[in-house]
PDB file of C-alpha atoms and ligand atoms in Angstrom:
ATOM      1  CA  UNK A   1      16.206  -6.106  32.547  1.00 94.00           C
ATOM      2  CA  UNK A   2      13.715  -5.635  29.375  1.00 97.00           C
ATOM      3  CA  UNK A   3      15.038  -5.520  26.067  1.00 98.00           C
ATOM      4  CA  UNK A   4      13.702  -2.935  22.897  1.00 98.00           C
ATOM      5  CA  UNK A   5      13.597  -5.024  19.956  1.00 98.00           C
ATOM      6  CA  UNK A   6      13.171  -3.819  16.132  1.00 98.00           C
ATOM      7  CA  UNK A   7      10.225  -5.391  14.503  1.00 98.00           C
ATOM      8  CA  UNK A   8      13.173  -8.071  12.390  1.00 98.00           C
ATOM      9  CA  UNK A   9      14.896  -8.688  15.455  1.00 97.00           C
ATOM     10  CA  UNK A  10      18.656  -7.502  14.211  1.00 97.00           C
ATOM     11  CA  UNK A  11      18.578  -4.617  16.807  1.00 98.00           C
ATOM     12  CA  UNK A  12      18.251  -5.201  20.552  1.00 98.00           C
ATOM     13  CA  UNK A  13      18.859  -2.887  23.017  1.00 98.00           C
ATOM     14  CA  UNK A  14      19.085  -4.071  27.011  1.00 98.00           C
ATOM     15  CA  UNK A  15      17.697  -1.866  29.799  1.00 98.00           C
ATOM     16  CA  UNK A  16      17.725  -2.161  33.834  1.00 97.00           C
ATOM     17  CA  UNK A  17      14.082  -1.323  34.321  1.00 96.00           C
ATOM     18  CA  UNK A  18      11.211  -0.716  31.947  1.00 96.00           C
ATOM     19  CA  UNK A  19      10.160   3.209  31.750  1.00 97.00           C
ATOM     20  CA  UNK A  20       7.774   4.839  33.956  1.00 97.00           C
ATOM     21  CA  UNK A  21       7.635   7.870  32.015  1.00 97.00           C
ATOM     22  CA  UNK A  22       8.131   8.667  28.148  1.00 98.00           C
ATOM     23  CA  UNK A  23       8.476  11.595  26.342  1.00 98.00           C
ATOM     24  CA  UNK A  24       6.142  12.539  23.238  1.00 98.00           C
ATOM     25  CA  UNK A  25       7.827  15.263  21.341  1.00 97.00           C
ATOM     26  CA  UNK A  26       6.696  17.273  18.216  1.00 97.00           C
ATOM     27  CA  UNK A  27       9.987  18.297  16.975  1.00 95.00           C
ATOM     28  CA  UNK A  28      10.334  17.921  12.987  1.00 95.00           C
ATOM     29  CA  UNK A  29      12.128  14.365  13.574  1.00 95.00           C
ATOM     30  CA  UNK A  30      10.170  13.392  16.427  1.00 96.00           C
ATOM     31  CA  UNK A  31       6.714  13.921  15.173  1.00 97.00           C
ATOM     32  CA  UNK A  32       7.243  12.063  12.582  1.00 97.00           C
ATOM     33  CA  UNK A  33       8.892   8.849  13.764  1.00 97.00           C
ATOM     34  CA  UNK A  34       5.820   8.852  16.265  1.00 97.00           C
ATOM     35  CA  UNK A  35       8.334   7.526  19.012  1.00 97.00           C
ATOM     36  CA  UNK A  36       7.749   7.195  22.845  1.00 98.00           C
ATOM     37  CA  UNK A  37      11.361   8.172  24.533  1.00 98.00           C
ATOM     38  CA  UNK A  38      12.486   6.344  27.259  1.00 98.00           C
ATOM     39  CA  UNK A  39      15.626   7.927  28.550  1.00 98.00           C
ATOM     40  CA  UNK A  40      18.673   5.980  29.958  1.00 97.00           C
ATOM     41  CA  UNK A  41      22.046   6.714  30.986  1.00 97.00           C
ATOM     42  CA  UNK A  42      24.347   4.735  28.144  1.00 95.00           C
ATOM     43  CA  UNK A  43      26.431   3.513  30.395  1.00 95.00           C
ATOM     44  CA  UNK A  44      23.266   1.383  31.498  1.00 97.00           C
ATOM     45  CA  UNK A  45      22.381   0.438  28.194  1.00 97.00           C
ATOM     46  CA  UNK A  46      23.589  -2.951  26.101  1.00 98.00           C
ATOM     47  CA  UNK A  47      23.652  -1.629  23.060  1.00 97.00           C
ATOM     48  CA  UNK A  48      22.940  -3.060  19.470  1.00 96.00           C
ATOM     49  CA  UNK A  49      25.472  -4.770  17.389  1.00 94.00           C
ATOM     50  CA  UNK A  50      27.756  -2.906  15.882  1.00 92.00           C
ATOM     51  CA  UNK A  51      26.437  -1.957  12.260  1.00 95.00           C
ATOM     52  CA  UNK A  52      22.951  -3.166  12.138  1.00 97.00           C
ATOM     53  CA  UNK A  53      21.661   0.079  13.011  1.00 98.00           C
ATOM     54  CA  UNK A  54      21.991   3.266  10.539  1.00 98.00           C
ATOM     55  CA  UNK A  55      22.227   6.790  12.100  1.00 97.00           C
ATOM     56  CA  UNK A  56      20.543   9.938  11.437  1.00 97.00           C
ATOM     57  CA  UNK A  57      21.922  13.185  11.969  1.00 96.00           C
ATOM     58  CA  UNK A  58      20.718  16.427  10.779  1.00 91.00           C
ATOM     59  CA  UNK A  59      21.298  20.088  11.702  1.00 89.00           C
ATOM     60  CA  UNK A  60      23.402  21.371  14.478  1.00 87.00           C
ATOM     61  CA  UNK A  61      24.443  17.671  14.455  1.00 90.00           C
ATOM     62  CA  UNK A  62      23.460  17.228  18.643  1.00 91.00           C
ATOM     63  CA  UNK A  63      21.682  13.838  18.288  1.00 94.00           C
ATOM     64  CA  UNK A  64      22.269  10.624  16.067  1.00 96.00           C
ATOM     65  CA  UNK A  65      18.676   8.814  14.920  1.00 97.00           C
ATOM     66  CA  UNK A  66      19.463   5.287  14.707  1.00 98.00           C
ATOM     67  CA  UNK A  67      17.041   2.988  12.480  1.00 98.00           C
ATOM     68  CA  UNK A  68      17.205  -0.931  11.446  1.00 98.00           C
ATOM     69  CA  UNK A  69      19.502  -1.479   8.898  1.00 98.00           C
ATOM     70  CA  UNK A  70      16.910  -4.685   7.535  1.00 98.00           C
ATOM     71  CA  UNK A  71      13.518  -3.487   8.884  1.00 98.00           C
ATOM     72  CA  UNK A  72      13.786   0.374   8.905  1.00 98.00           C
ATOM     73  CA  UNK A  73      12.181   1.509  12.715  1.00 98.00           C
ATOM     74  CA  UNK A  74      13.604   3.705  14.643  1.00 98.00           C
ATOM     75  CA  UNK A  75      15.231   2.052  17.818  1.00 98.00           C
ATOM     76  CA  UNK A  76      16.844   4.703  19.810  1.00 98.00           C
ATOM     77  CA  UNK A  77      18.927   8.346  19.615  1.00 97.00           C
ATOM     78  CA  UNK A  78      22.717   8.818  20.732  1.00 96.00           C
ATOM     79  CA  UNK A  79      24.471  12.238  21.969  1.00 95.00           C
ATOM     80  CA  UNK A  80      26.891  13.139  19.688  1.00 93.00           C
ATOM     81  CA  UNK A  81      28.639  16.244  21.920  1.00 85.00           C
ATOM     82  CA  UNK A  82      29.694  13.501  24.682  1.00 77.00           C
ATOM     83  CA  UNK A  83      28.623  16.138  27.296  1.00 80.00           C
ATOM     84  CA  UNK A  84      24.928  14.259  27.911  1.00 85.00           C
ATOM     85  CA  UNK A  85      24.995  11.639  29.714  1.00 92.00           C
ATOM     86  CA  UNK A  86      21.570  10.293  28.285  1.00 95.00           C
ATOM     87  CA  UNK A  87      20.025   8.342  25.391  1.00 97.00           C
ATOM     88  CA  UNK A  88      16.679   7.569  24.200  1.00 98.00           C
ATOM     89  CA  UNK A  89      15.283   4.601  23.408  1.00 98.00           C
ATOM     90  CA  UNK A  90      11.973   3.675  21.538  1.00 98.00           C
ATOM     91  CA  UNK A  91       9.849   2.748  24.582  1.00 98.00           C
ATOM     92  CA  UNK A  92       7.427   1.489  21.910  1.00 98.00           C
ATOM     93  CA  UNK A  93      10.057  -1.453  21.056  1.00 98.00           C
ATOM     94  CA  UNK A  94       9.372  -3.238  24.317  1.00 98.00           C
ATOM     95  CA  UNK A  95       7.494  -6.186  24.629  1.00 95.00           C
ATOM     96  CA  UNK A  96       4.464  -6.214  27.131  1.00 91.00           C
ATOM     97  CA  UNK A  97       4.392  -2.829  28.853  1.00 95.00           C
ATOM     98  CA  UNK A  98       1.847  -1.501  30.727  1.00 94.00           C
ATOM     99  CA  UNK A  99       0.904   1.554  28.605  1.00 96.00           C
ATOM    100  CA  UNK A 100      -1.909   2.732  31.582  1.00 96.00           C
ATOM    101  CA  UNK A 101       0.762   2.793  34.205  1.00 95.00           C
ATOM    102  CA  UNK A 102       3.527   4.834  32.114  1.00 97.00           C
ATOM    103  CA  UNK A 103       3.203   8.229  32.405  1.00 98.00           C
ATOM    104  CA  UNK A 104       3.401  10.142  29.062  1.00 97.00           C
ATOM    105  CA  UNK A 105       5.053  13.696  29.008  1.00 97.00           C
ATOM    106  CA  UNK A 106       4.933  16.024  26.025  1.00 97.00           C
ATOM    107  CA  UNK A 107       7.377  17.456  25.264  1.00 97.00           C
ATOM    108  CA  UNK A 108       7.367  20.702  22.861  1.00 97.00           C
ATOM    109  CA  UNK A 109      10.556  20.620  20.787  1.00 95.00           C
ATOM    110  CA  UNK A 110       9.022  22.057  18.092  1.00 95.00           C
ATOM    111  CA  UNK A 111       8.947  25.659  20.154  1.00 95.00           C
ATOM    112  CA  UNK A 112       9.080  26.526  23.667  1.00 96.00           C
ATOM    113  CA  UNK A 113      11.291  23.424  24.324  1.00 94.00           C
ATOM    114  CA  UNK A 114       9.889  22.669  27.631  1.00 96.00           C
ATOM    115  CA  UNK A 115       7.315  19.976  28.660  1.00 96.00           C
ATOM    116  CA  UNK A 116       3.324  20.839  27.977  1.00 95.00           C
ATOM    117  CA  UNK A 117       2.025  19.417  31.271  1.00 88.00           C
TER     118      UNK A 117
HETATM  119 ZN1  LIG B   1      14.978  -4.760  12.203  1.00 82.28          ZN
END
């Protein structure tokens, strides 16, 4: 188990295993949040307290963005369709990774929509 934290503490999210791959993506959300995505399966996911966490949703209204209420950083997405049986969460939240032993994909959301490596 590791646990994501937000840099105030009010959001914690509770994984099996720490990631041994992220995703980088340059889509117009992702570039600029800056975020390392770890992806999950919900159901293996503890997620945060109900309400400390505000969503973000935009556009054909796929994916919820959810931030710290209190501290503002991003902590993790949400499918909103039901149909995808994944989340994301902020690999960067984690305490004490090993950054040289985590593979990092790119990902090109921005256009092709298929990984750059
Ligand atoms: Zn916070």
């Amino acid at each position: 188990m590791i646990e994501a934290t937000c840099h105030c503490g009010s959001v914690r999210l509770t994984v099996p295993e720490a990631p041994v791959q992220v995703t980088e993506c340059n889509c117009s959300i992702c570039r600029r949040l800056g975020a390392r995505w770890a992806y999950y399966s919900p159901s293996n996911v503890r997620m945060p307290v109900a309400g400390s966490t505000q969503p973000y949703v935009w556009g054909d209204r796929m994916l919820a963005f959810h931030r710290c209420r209190s501290c503002g950083v991003t902590t993790h997405w949400q499918s909103l369709d039901g149909a995808q049986d994944r989340m994301a969460v902020n690999a960067r939240l984690f305490e004490d990774l090993n950054w040289d032993a985590i593979k990092v994909r790119h990902f090109d959301g921005a256009d092709t929509w298929s990984y750059l490596d």
